[in-house]
Amino acid sequence: MTPADGIETLRGFDAIFLGAIGWPARVPDSVSLHGPWLPIRKSFVQYANALSHRLLPGVEGPLKPESSHILCIRENTEGDYSGAGGRVHRGGRDELAVGENLRAARPVF
């Protein structure tokens, strides 16, 4: 998913705009996670993700499209994005799996 020199190529820019990656029906999340996601986050010590949200034209909802703009700042070093976890001694008698995922079962406000 990323060229061999992808990280070095990105170093020449002041910012990285990273859109949606993956297609779970065709590309497993583990491929997109370990392909571009984790190398970019770790190489550039990216600790936060800024996501801009706007109401799309024609979408009806409680927000007024002319006055709403939401900026979501998400911490980027937890759970799946940390790259922590995995399996050791795979297939053996002492196989061990370690996971690091702290997602809540429901939103906490």
Rosetta silent file (secondary structure, phi, psi, omega in degrees, C-alpha in Angstrom):
SEQUENCE: MTPADGIETLRGFDAIFLGAIGWPARVPDSVSLHGPWLPIRKSFVQYANALSHRLLPGVEGPLKPESSHILCIRENTEGDYSGAGGRVHRGGRDELAVGENLRAARPVF
SCORE:     score description
SCORE:     0.000 S_00000001
   1 L     0.000  -19.519 -179.182    0.000    0.000    0.000 S_00000001
   2 L  -131.015  134.994  177.659    2.976    2.308    0.434 S_00000001
   3 L   -61.383  156.198 -178.604    6.083    2.532   -1.779 S_00000001
   4 L   -56.559  -34.636 -179.350    9.358    1.418   -0.192 S_00000001
   5 L   -99.450   19.668 -175.691   10.574    5.045   -0.102 S_00000001
   6 H   -57.945  -45.157 -178.804    7.176    6.426    0.985 S_00000001
   7 H   -64.470  -43.986  179.448    8.289    7.739    4.392 S_00000001
   8 H   -64.120  -37.683  176.987   11.343    9.475    2.916 S_00000001
   9 H   -62.138  -43.573 -178.454    9.169   11.034    0.207 S_00000001
  10 H   -66.612  -26.905 -179.213    6.755   12.381    2.824 S_00000001
  11 L   -60.029  -21.913 -178.807    9.614   13.979    4.820 S_00000001
  12 L   -78.856   -1.425 -176.765    9.897   16.657    2.134 S_00000001
  13 L  -111.521  154.868  178.773    6.462   18.090    2.948 S_00000001
  14 L   -79.915  -23.794 -178.073    5.253   20.391    5.739 S_00000001
  15 L  -148.831  157.504  177.510    2.012   18.454    6.240 S_00000001
  16 L  -122.879  121.485  173.812    0.468   15.123    5.317 S_00000001
  17 L   -99.662  111.405 -175.851   -3.178   14.916    4.296 S_00000001
  18 L  -113.544  110.876 -179.424   -4.154   11.301    4.773 S_00000001
  19 L   -82.368 -162.706 -179.713   -7.615   10.354    3.572 S_00000001
  20 L   -63.941  138.891  179.315   -9.520    7.142    4.099 S_00000001
  21 L  -126.494  139.548  174.277   -7.391    4.007    3.855 S_00000001
  22 L    97.805  167.979  177.832   -8.507    0.459    3.388 S_00000001
  23 E  -158.846   87.459 -171.108  -11.523   -1.437    2.214 S_00000001
  24 L   -48.723  -29.471  179.287  -12.355   -4.117    4.791 S_00000001
  25 L   -69.681  -22.492 -176.790  -14.206   -6.232    2.223 S_00000001
  26 L  -122.891  -29.337 -178.403  -11.005   -6.515    0.134 S_00000001
  27 E  -125.456  116.553  179.805   -8.072   -5.405    2.276 S_00000001
  28 L   -58.285  146.230  178.155   -7.835   -6.600    5.896 S_00000001
  29 H   -54.980  -34.222 -178.766   -7.507   -3.844    8.494 S_00000001
  30 H   -63.120  -30.646  178.866   -4.191   -5.354    9.570 S_00000001
  31 H   -71.869  -47.208 -179.810   -2.754   -4.633    6.099 S_00000001
  32 H   -69.543  -32.418  179.211   -3.831   -0.985    6.053 S_00000001
  33 H   -66.280  -49.179 -176.876   -2.794   -0.536    9.693 S_00000001
  34 H   -86.639  -12.735  176.112    0.725   -1.897    9.244 S_00000001
  35 H   -73.874  -91.028 -179.159    1.039   -0.612    5.667 S_00000001
  36 H   -87.914  -37.576 -171.202    0.727    3.179    5.764 S_00000001
  37 H   -55.994  -64.515 -174.793   -0.913    3.988    9.128 S_00000001
  38 H   -64.742  -44.145  178.377    1.622    2.890   11.725 S_00000001
  39 H   -58.340  -40.572  178.972    4.793    3.738    9.768 S_00000001
  40 H   -66.096  -47.787 -178.019    3.534    7.292    9.138 S_00000001
  41 H   -62.516  -41.632 -178.048    2.409    7.806   12.735 S_00000001
  42 H   -75.901  -40.199 -177.963    5.622    6.421   14.226 S_00000001
  43 H   -64.728  -34.587 -177.368    8.051    8.033   11.766 S_00000001
  44 L  -106.111   11.447  179.713    6.619   11.501   12.303 S_00000001
  45 L    46.541   51.274 -179.875    5.729   11.063   15.989 S_00000001
  46 L   -78.924  117.692 -176.745    2.133   11.939   15.215 S_00000001
  47 L  -109.186  -10.217 -179.409    0.286   12.154   18.505 S_00000001
  48 E  -142.231  154.664 -179.517   -2.964   13.765   17.412 S_00000001
  49 E  -126.958  122.208  179.530   -5.362   13.561   14.522 S_00000001
  50 E  -101.665  117.031 -177.822   -7.426   16.617   13.544 S_00000001
  51 E  -115.003  118.663  179.003  -10.665   15.679   11.799 S_00000001
  52 E   -90.054  132.663 -179.666  -12.831   18.395   10.296 S_00000001
  53 E  -121.779  127.526  175.136  -16.558   17.637   10.120 S_00000001
  54 L  -135.424  151.649  177.170  -19.031   19.579    8.040 S_00000001
  55 L   -73.916  129.920 -179.140  -22.586   18.894    7.015 S_00000001
  56 L   -76.172  148.167  178.103  -22.714   17.834    3.355 S_00000001
  57 L   -56.218  135.080  178.259  -24.955   19.739    0.927 S_00000001
  58 L    87.739   -8.018  179.985  -28.431   18.220    0.832 S_00000001
  59 L   -88.191  125.765  178.882  -28.087   16.398    4.153 S_00000001
  60 L   -91.834  141.566  178.613  -30.852   17.196    6.588 S_00000001
  61 L  -175.351 -179.862 -177.100  -30.115   17.223   10.305 S_00000001
  62 L   -71.996  -18.449  179.825  -30.292   19.235   13.535 S_00000001
  63 L   -85.385  147.597  176.795  -27.187   21.259   12.625 S_00000001
  64 L   -90.769  117.833 -173.824  -27.442   24.310   10.389 S_00000001
  65 L   -58.653  -30.230 -177.621  -25.067   23.784    7.458 S_00000001
  66 L   -78.004  -12.257 -175.415  -24.215   27.476    7.117 S_00000001
  67 L  -127.302    1.250 -176.465  -23.085   27.778   10.738 S_00000001
  68 L  -109.760  133.838  174.709  -21.728   24.420   11.854 S_00000001
  69 L  -151.878  117.194 -177.064  -18.141   23.289   11.650 S_00000001
  70 E  -110.895  131.145  174.988  -16.838   20.715   14.092 S_00000001
  71 E  -112.992  117.152 -178.650  -13.153   20.020   14.613 S_00000001
  72 E  -103.188  121.416  176.329  -12.468   16.732   16.380 S_00000001
  73 E  -102.448  119.398 -176.419   -9.009   16.273   17.904 S_00000001
  74 E  -115.993  132.065  175.803   -8.279   12.605   18.505 S_00000001
  75 E   -67.201  139.328 -167.254   -5.386   11.182   20.482 S_00000001
  76 L  -120.480   19.538 -175.701   -3.407    8.913   18.182 S_00000001
  77 L  -121.787   14.904 -176.513   -1.180    6.736   20.321 S_00000001
  78 L  -110.557  170.146  171.474   -3.657    4.336   21.896 S_00000001
  79 H    50.697 -133.039 -178.062   -5.242    1.020   20.980 S_00000001
  80 H   -57.767  -32.514 -175.601   -4.781   -0.142   17.422 S_00000001
  81 H   -75.465   -9.666  179.212   -2.730    2.945   16.596 S_00000001
  82 H   -81.625  -22.927 -176.570   -0.015    2.123   19.116 S_00000001
  83 L    76.460    5.479 -179.628    1.057   -0.992   17.262 S_00000001
  84 L   -80.402  146.926  176.871    1.293   -2.738   20.630 S_00000001
  85 L   107.405  172.975 -179.955    0.219   -6.312   20.877 S_00000001
  86 E   140.238 -162.673 -177.756    0.435   -9.405   18.760 S_00000001
  87 E  -126.834  142.252  174.547    1.324  -13.066   19.164 S_00000001
  88 E  -124.051  156.155 -178.142    4.538  -14.797   20.163 S_00000001
  89 L    55.536   40.698 -176.047    5.460  -18.486   19.942 S_00000001
  90 L   -54.138  127.828  177.041    2.760  -18.768   17.268 S_00000001
  91 L    82.276   -7.549 -178.556    1.415  -22.289   16.891 S_00000001
  92 L   -94.224  175.806 -179.882    3.427  -23.613   19.800 S_00000001
  93 L   -64.005  -29.071 -177.673    2.439  -24.887   23.205 S_00000001
  94 L  -102.584   23.459 -179.122    3.438  -21.564   24.764 S_00000001
  95 L   -56.756  139.649 -177.038    1.657  -19.316   22.256 S_00000001
  96 E  -138.643  133.932  176.376    0.697  -15.990   23.808 S_00000001
  97 E  -113.700  136.622  178.578   -1.493  -13.173   22.520 S_00000001
  98 E  -126.477  130.001  179.372   -1.267   -9.634   23.848 S_00000001
  99 L  -123.547  150.624  178.511   -3.792   -6.950   22.961 S_00000001
 100 L  -136.908   89.740 -179.474   -3.922   -3.226   23.568 S_00000001
 101 L  -144.464  113.932 -173.046   -7.317   -1.822   22.764 S_00000001
 102 L  -109.319   27.282  179.918   -9.059    0.528   25.161 S_00000001
 103 L   -66.378  136.180  177.752  -12.197    1.362   23.202 S_00000001
 104 L   -76.024  151.414  178.454  -15.247    1.947   25.351 S_00000001
 105 L   -69.351  -28.561  177.611  -18.332   -0.187   24.766 S_00000001
 106 L  -146.399  155.886 -179.829  -20.399    2.990   24.553 S_00000001
 107 L   -60.022  144.192  177.473  -19.579    6.701   24.345 S_00000001
 108 L  -114.465  121.856 -178.466  -18.816    8.400   27.628 S_00000001
 109 L  -114.633    0.000    0.000  -19.890   12.049   27.907 S_00000001
